[in-house]
């Protein structure tokens, strides 16, 4: 018989402790979480830190190229990395539906452990709640994260400057397209995978050649469109994109046509928008391309002066249209 | 018409941004969260920190003496405080059901803001996810927290020593009893309220007179029984409780009799178990009693040498029984 999560696994008693020891501590395996204190005790190398949180409710839990656990680790690692911080420590808090398969839970925890190792972070604090059947759909995970901020970087959402070049590290829309396909039962030719990845080593490598990066953002929910609109708005500038330069996989284009979606609005889980002074653009692109997560890096646009604080797209056929902030229901439970 | 949460409030676009500005940033109101970067940028006074996380799924969301928001702030503040840390910064991540009342959400956020102010912490990072109707029951909140660890304290779960005195700061089982009453529609005489409270100022005040506290734990899920069993087990000692000394309100005794529960196993949200060397017991009790959250403080037992690493209760009628680690379903969604 398949082992399942029971309400008692969340009661704070014997079964909770067993689940914590046999699963979480076993896989996350580090000296800090093993102490099982109410808080993780950490000694940082600096007292200038970045702190972030994200909950993950993706549906389906397992998808091509990843799962909710991987996403939960990478998502928080990336939020730290794009803040110019070195990701160090993560917490992980599970809300699990009564009756959820322990085998599936184990596979998620294992995946988190692998992702954390790969990203060079430790999962040091946790929490487990179990909710009665129907009170939550499967499993939701929150990760919060801490990193130390690099000296001499000034990466901020309101720091985009006129003439900055906008660079992305690869094709757009892969994650969202995969989730949409799985949810709608769409089979596609080729091996389209979620792009979910830890971006901290890529960020490190570009900061090496260009500490003067003005803005970095990972383009998750709402896609590149949401991120660029936020940057334009906060920085008081406009952004002009070249449609012909935007890298999008053929498979993703196909899915978008089928579902009536725009790749600019689709979630990515391993893509950054990077604003750099024009004179560093070449160096940053070259450096990105050396990295496995940047081989398809491209300059997709530039920052221009304008009162409007808008994002424009110069289309392939020579037109120009506004790329507005996404509005209404996009793709629920994409991450 | 009552305003309700829509899926678009969680899409990362316009509606998400409006919700963040109009609700979260408005109430949490501090210069760090207002920056709206991917991570909060914090400058700490020390690089020795405590880091903790907790998800809150309490049902009902509003109860006598508190609500899920208050609980979410105090719970994480308390986890930091009992680790010998000064709570400083919190994150708050909401998972909200489509159709949830915005008025109720506002009241929860307001309550969190008040609780944070009272506890002297800032809510600096956040996340909002919206899940389709039926995908989550109402609203769940995760808070993670950071604090700086006080110098010269050595508070650890495995640090209980033979002859330590076990002190609690007041009556046991209030929170759990309130939740049970609300859930079962039990009306009780008198004004029984959840004890949910921020314990950091109480902890500060006792550390002032006794930096040599060996163990501190807040007795939440699983009650005092779970906490003491964990301490006995980790520290390799046994604990002997005096039933006659354990403070329990008459109303809570009544609820327990009605529902067949034991106050030692019921969740508290404003109670700590404090292990101090015998010679400091008097001072700690006196200091606690001066504090509004410690007026009913009591010595409930002591640490004894024993191979068994168990918790015993010397009953009022002169017997002695084992207080075992809670097992099975206790009280789901108590916090």
Coordinates of C-alpha atoms in Angstrom, one line a residue, chain A:
Chain A
X1 CA 0.0 0.0 0.0
X2 CA 1.3 3.4 -0.9
X3 CA 2.3 5.5 2.1
X4 CA 0.4 8.7 2.5
X5 CA 0.7 11.9 4.5
X6 CA -1.6 11.9 7.5
X7 CA -2.8 14.8 9.6
X8 CA -0.6 13.5 12.4
X9 CA 2.5 14.3 10.3
X10 CA 1.6 17.9 11.0
X11 CA 0.7 17.7 14.6
X12 CA 4.1 18.6 16.1
X13 CA 4.4 15.2 17.8
X14 CA 6.1 11.8 17.0
X15 CA 5.0 11.6 13.4
X16 CA 6.1 15.1 12.6
X17 CA 9.5 14.5 14.1
X18 CA 9.9 11.2 12.2
X19 CA 9.0 13.0 8.9
X20 CA 11.5 15.7 9.7
X21 CA 14.3 13.3 10.5
X22 CA 13.6 10.7 7.9
X23 CA 13.0 13.1 5.0
X24 CA 13.9 16.7 5.4
X25 CA 17.0 16.5 7.6
X26 CA 18.1 13.3 5.8
X27 CA 18.1 15.0 2.4
X28 CA 18.9 18.6 3.3
X29 CA 21.8 17.1 5.3
X30 CA 23.8 19.9 6.9
X31 CA 25.0 20.6 10.4
X32 CA 22.7 23.6 10.9
X33 CA 19.3 22.0 10.2
X34 CA 20.4 18.9 12.1
X35 CA 20.5 21.0 15.3
X36 CA 16.6 21.2 15.2
X37 CA 16.5 24.5 17.1
X38 CA 13.6 26.9 16.7
X39 CA 15.8 29.0 14.5
X40 CA 18.9 28.3 12.4
X41 CA 21.9 29.9 13.9
X42 CA 24.1 31.4 11.2
X43 CA 27.4 33.2 11.1
X44 CA 27.6 35.4 8.0
X45 CA 30.8 36.9 6.5
X46 CA 29.1 40.3 6.2
X47 CA 26.2 42.1 7.8
X48 CA 24.9 43.7 4.6
X49 CA 22.3 41.1 3.5
X50 CA 19.5 40.4 1.1
X51 CA 16.4 38.7 2.3
X52 CA 13.5 37.4 0.2
X53 CA 10.5 35.1 0.2
X54 CA 8.4 33.2 -2.4
X55 CA 5.6 30.6 -2.2
X56 CA 5.3 28.0 -4.9
X57 CA 1.9 26.6 -6.0
X58 CA 2.8 25.4 -9.5
X59 CA 0.4 23.0 -11.1
X60 CA 1.3 20.3 -12.1
X61 CA 3.8 19.6 -9.4
X62 CA 6.1 17.6 -11.8
X63 CA 6.7 18.9 -15.3
X64 CA 9.2 18.5 -18.1
X65 CA 12.5 19.8 -16.9
X66 CA 11.6 20.3 -13.2
X67 CA 9.2 20.1 -10.3
X68 CA 7.9 22.3 -7.5
X69 CA 10.9 21.6 -5.3
X70 CA 13.5 22.6 -7.9
X71 CA 11.5 25.7 -8.7
X72 CA 11.2 26.6 -5.0
X73 CA 15.0 26.5 -4.5
X74 CA 16.0 28.2 -7.8
X75 CA 13.3 30.8 -7.5
X76 CA 14.6 32.1 -4.2
X77 CA 18.2 31.7 -5.2
X78 CA 17.5 33.8 -8.3
X79 CA 15.8 36.6 -6.3
X80 CA 18.9 36.9 -4.2
X81 CA 21.3 36.7 -7.2
X82 CA 19.5 39.4 -9.1
X83 CA 19.8 41.7 -6.1
X84 CA 23.5 41.5 -6.3
X85 CA 23.8 39.1 -3.4
X86 CA 25.5 35.8 -2.9
X87 CA 22.7 33.3 -2.0
X88 CA 23.7 31.3 1.1
X89 CA 20.8 30.0 3.2
X90 CA 17.3 28.9 2.5
X91 CA 14.3 28.0 4.6
X92 CA 11.6 25.6 3.3
X93 CA 8.1 25.5 4.6
X94 CA 5.7 22.8 3.3
X95 CA 1.9 22.9 3.4
X96 CA 0.8 19.4 2.4
X97 CA -2.6 17.9 1.7
X98 CA -3.7 15.0 3.9
X99 CA -3.4 11.8 1.7
X100 CA -0.5 13.2 -0.4
X101 CA 1.9 10.4 -1.5
X102 CA 5.0 10.2 0.7
X103 CA 6.9 8.8 -2.3
X104 CA 6.1 12.0 -4.3
X105 CA 7.0 14.1 -1.3
X106 CA 10.4 12.3 -1.1
X107 CA 11.0 12.9 -4.7
X108 CA 10.3 16.7 -4.2
X109 CA 12.6 16.9 -1.2
X110 CA 15.3 15.0 -3.0
X111 CA 15.0 17.4 -5.9
X112 CA 15.3 20.4 -3.6
X113 CA 18.4 18.9 -2.0
X114 CA 20.0 18.4 -5.4
X115 CA 19.0 21.9 -6.5
X116 CA 20.4 23.5 -3.3
X117 CA 23.7 21.6 -3.7
X118 CA 24.0 22.8 -7.3
X119 CA 23.2 26.4 -6.4
X120 CA 25.7 26.3 -3.5
X121 CA 23.1 27.1 -0.8
X122 CA 22.1 25.3 2.4
X123 CA 18.5 24.6 3.5
X124 CA 18.8 25.4 7.2
X125 CA 15.3 25.9 8.5
X126 CA 11.9 24.3 7.8
X127 CA 8.3 23.9 8.8
X128 CA 5.7 21.3 7.9
X129 CA 1.9 21.8 8.1
X130 CA -0.6 19.2 7.0
X131 CA -4.1 20.3 6.0
X132 CA -7.2 18.1 5.7
X133 CA -8.1 16.6 2.3
X134 CA -9.5 19.4 0.1
X135 CA -8.0 22.2 2.2
X136 CA -5.0 22.6 -0.1
X137 CA -4.3 21.2 -3.6
X138 CA -1.4 18.7 -3.2
X139 CA 1.6 20.6 -1.9
X140 CA 2.7 24.2 -1.6
X141 CA 6.2 25.2 -0.7
X142 CA 7.5 28.5 0.6
X143 CA 11.2 29.2 0.5
X144 CA 12.8 32.3 2.0
X145 CA 16.4 33.1 1.5
X146 CA 19.4 35.1 2.8
X147 CA 22.5 36.2 1.0
X148 CA 25.3 38.6 1.5
X149 CA 25.3 41.6 -0.8
X150 CA 28.4 42.1 -2.9
X151 CA 30.4 45.2 -2.3
X152 CA 30.6 47.8 -5.1
X153 CA 27.4 46.8 -6.9
X154 CA 24.4 49.0 -7.2
X155 CA 21.8 46.9 -8.8
X156 CA 18.3 48.3 -8.2
X157 CA 15.1 48.3 -10.1
X158 CA 15.1 52.1 -10.4
X159 CA 18.6 52.3 -11.7
X160 CA 18.0 51.9 -15.5
X161 CA 19.7 54.7 -17.4
X162 CA 19.1 56.1 -20.9
X163 CA 21.3 54.3 -23.4
X164 CA 21.6 51.1 -21.3
X165 CA 21.4 48.0 -23.3
X166 CA 18.9 45.3 -22.4
X167 CA 20.3 41.8 -22.5
X168 CA 18.6 38.4 -21.8
X169 CA 20.5 35.2 -21.3
X170 CA 18.5 33.0 -23.7
X171 CA 15.1 32.0 -25.1
X172 CA 11.9 33.4 -23.6
X173 CA 8.8 31.6 -22.5
X174 CA 10.1 28.0 -22.1
X175 CA 8.8 27.5 -18.5
X176 CA 5.4 28.9 -19.1
X177 CA 5.0 27.0 -22.4
X178 CA 5.8 23.7 -20.8
X179 CA 3.3 24.2 -18.0
X180 CA 0.6 25.3 -20.4
X181 CA 1.3 22.2 -22.6
X182 CA 1.1 19.9 -19.6
X183 CA -2.0 21.5 -18.3
X184 CA -3.8 21.4 -21.6
X185 CA -2.6 18.0 -22.7
X186 CA -0.8 19.5 -25.7
X187 CA 1.9 17.2 -27.1
X188 CA 4.7 19.0 -29.0
X189 CA 7.5 17.8 -31.2
X190 CA 11.0 18.2 -29.9
X191 CA 12.2 18.3 -26.3
X192 CA 10.8 21.5 -24.8
X193 CA 11.8 21.7 -21.2
X194 CA 11.2 24.3 -18.4
X195 CA 14.2 26.6 -18.3
X196 CA 14.2 26.5 -14.5
X197 CA 17.8 27.0 -13.3
X198 CA 19.9 28.6 -10.6
X199 CA 21.2 31.9 -12.1
X200 CA 23.7 32.8 -9.4
X201 CA 26.8 31.5 -11.1
X202 CA 25.8 33.3 -14.3
X203 CA 25.3 36.5 -12.4
X204 CA 28.6 36.1 -10.7
X205 CA 30.4 35.6 -14.0
X206 CA 28.9 38.8 -15.6
X207 CA 29.5 40.8 -12.5
X208 CA 33.2 39.9 -12.9
X209 CA 33.4 41.6 -16.2
X210 CA 30.9 44.3 -15.4
X211 CA 30.3 45.4 -11.8
X212 CA 28.5 48.4 -13.2
X213 CA 25.3 46.5 -14.0
X214 CA 22.4 48.9 -13.4
X215 CA 19.4 46.5 -13.2
X216 CA 19.0 42.8 -13.0
X217 CA 15.6 41.0 -12.8
X218 CA 14.6 37.4 -13.3
X219 CA 11.6 37.4 -15.6
X220 CA 9.2 35.0 -13.9
X221 CA 5.4 35.6 -13.4
X222 CA 4.2 38.1 -16.1
X223 CA 7.3 37.4 -18.2
X224 CA 9.7 39.9 -19.6
X225 CA 6.8 42.3 -20.2
X226 CA 6.0 42.7 -16.5
X227 CA 9.6 43.0 -15.5
X228 CA 10.5 45.6 -18.1
X229 CA 7.4 47.7 -17.3
X230 CA 8.3 47.7 -13.6
X231 CA 11.8 48.8 -14.5
X232 CA 10.6 51.5 -16.9
X233 CA 8.2 52.8 -14.3
X234 CA 10.6 52.7 -11.4
X235 CA 13.5 54.2 -13.3
X236 CA 11.4 56.8 -15.2
X237 CA 12.6 55.8 -18.6
X238 CA 11.2 54.0 -21.7
X239 CA 12.5 50.8 -23.2
X240 CA 12.6 49.9 -26.8
X241 CA 12.7 46.2 -27.8
X242 CA 13.6 44.8 -31.2
X243 CA 11.2 42.0 -32.0
X244 CA 13.7 40.4 -34.5
X245 CA 16.3 40.1 -31.7
X246 CA 14.2 38.4 -29.1
X247 CA 15.1 34.7 -28.8
X248 CA 12.1 32.4 -28.7
X249 CA 12.2 28.7 -29.5
X250 CA 10.1 27.5 -32.5
X251 CA 8.2 25.1 -30.1
X252 CA 7.3 28.0 -27.8
X253 CA 6.2 30.1 -30.8
X254 CA 4.0 27.2 -31.8
X255 CA 2.4 26.8 -28.3
X256 CA 1.8 30.6 -28.2
X257 CA 0.1 30.6 -31.5
X258 CA -2.1 27.7 -30.5
X259 CA -3.1 29.2 -27.2
X260 CA -3.1 32.9 -28.2
X261 CA -0.3 33.9 -25.9
X262 CA 2.6 36.3 -26.4
X263 CA 6.1 35.0 -25.4
X264 CA 6.9 38.3 -23.8
X265 CA 4.2 37.7 -21.2
X266 CA 5.1 34.1 -20.4
X267 CA 6.9 33.1 -17.3
X268 CA 10.6 32.1 -17.4
X269 CA 12.4 30.4 -14.5
X270 CA 15.9 30.8 -15.7
X271 CA 16.1 34.0 -17.5
X272 CA 17.3 37.4 -16.5
X273 CA 16.9 40.9 -17.9
X274 CA 20.2 42.7 -17.5
X275 CA 20.6 46.5 -18.0
X276 CA 24.2 47.5 -18.7
X277 CA 25.9 50.6 -19.9
X278 CA 26.4 50.4 -23.7
X279 CA 30.2 50.3 -23.5
X280 CA 30.0 47.0 -21.5
X281 CA 27.4 45.3 -23.7
X282 CA 29.9 43.4 -25.8
X283 CA 31.8 42.1 -22.8
X284 CA 28.7 41.0 -21.0
X285 CA 27.3 39.1 -24.0
X286 CA 30.6 37.4 -24.6
X287 CA 30.9 36.4 -20.9
X288 CA 27.2 35.2 -20.9
X289 CA 27.8 33.0 -24.0
X290 CA 30.7 31.2 -22.2
X291 CA 28.3 30.1 -19.5
X292 CA 26.0 27.1 -20.1
X293 CA 23.0 29.2 -19.0
X294 CA 23.8 32.0 -21.4
X295 CA 24.8 30.4 -24.7
X296 CA 21.8 32.0 -26.4
X297 CA 22.2 35.4 -24.8
X298 CA 21.0 38.3 -26.9
X299 CA 20.7 42.1 -26.8
X300 CA 16.9 42.6 -27.1
X301 CA 16.6 46.3 -26.7
X302 CA 17.8 49.6 -25.2
X303 CA 16.7 52.3 -22.8
X304 CA 15.5 55.5 -24.3
X305 CA 14.5 58.9 -23.0
X306 CA 10.8 59.5 -22.9
X307 CA 8.2 61.0 -20.7
X308 CA 5.9 58.0 -21.1
X309 CA 7.8 55.4 -19.1
X310 CA 6.6 52.7 -21.4
X311 CA 8.0 49.6 -23.1
X312 CA 7.8 49.6 -26.9
X313 CA 8.3 46.8 -29.4
X314 CA 9.7 47.5 -32.9
X315 CA 8.1 44.7 -34.8
X316 CA 9.7 42.7 -37.6
X317 CA 7.5 44.3 -40.2
X318 CA 8.6 47.8 -39.1
X319 CA 5.7 48.8 -36.8
X320 CA 6.0 49.9 -33.2
X321 CA 3.6 49.0 -30.5
X322 CA 3.3 49.3 -26.7
X323 CA 4.1 46.3 -24.6
X324 CA 1.8 47.0 -21.7
X325 CA 2.0 45.8 -18.2
X326 CA 0.1 42.4 -18.1
X327 CA -3.4 42.8 -16.9
X328 CA -6.1 40.3 -16.0
X329 CA -5.6 36.6 -15.6
X330 CA -2.4 35.4 -17.1
X331 CA -1.4 31.9 -16.3
X332 CA -2.4 31.0 -12.8
X333 CA -0.2 28.6 -10.8
X334 CA 2.7 28.9 -13.2
X335 CA 5.2 28.9 -10.3

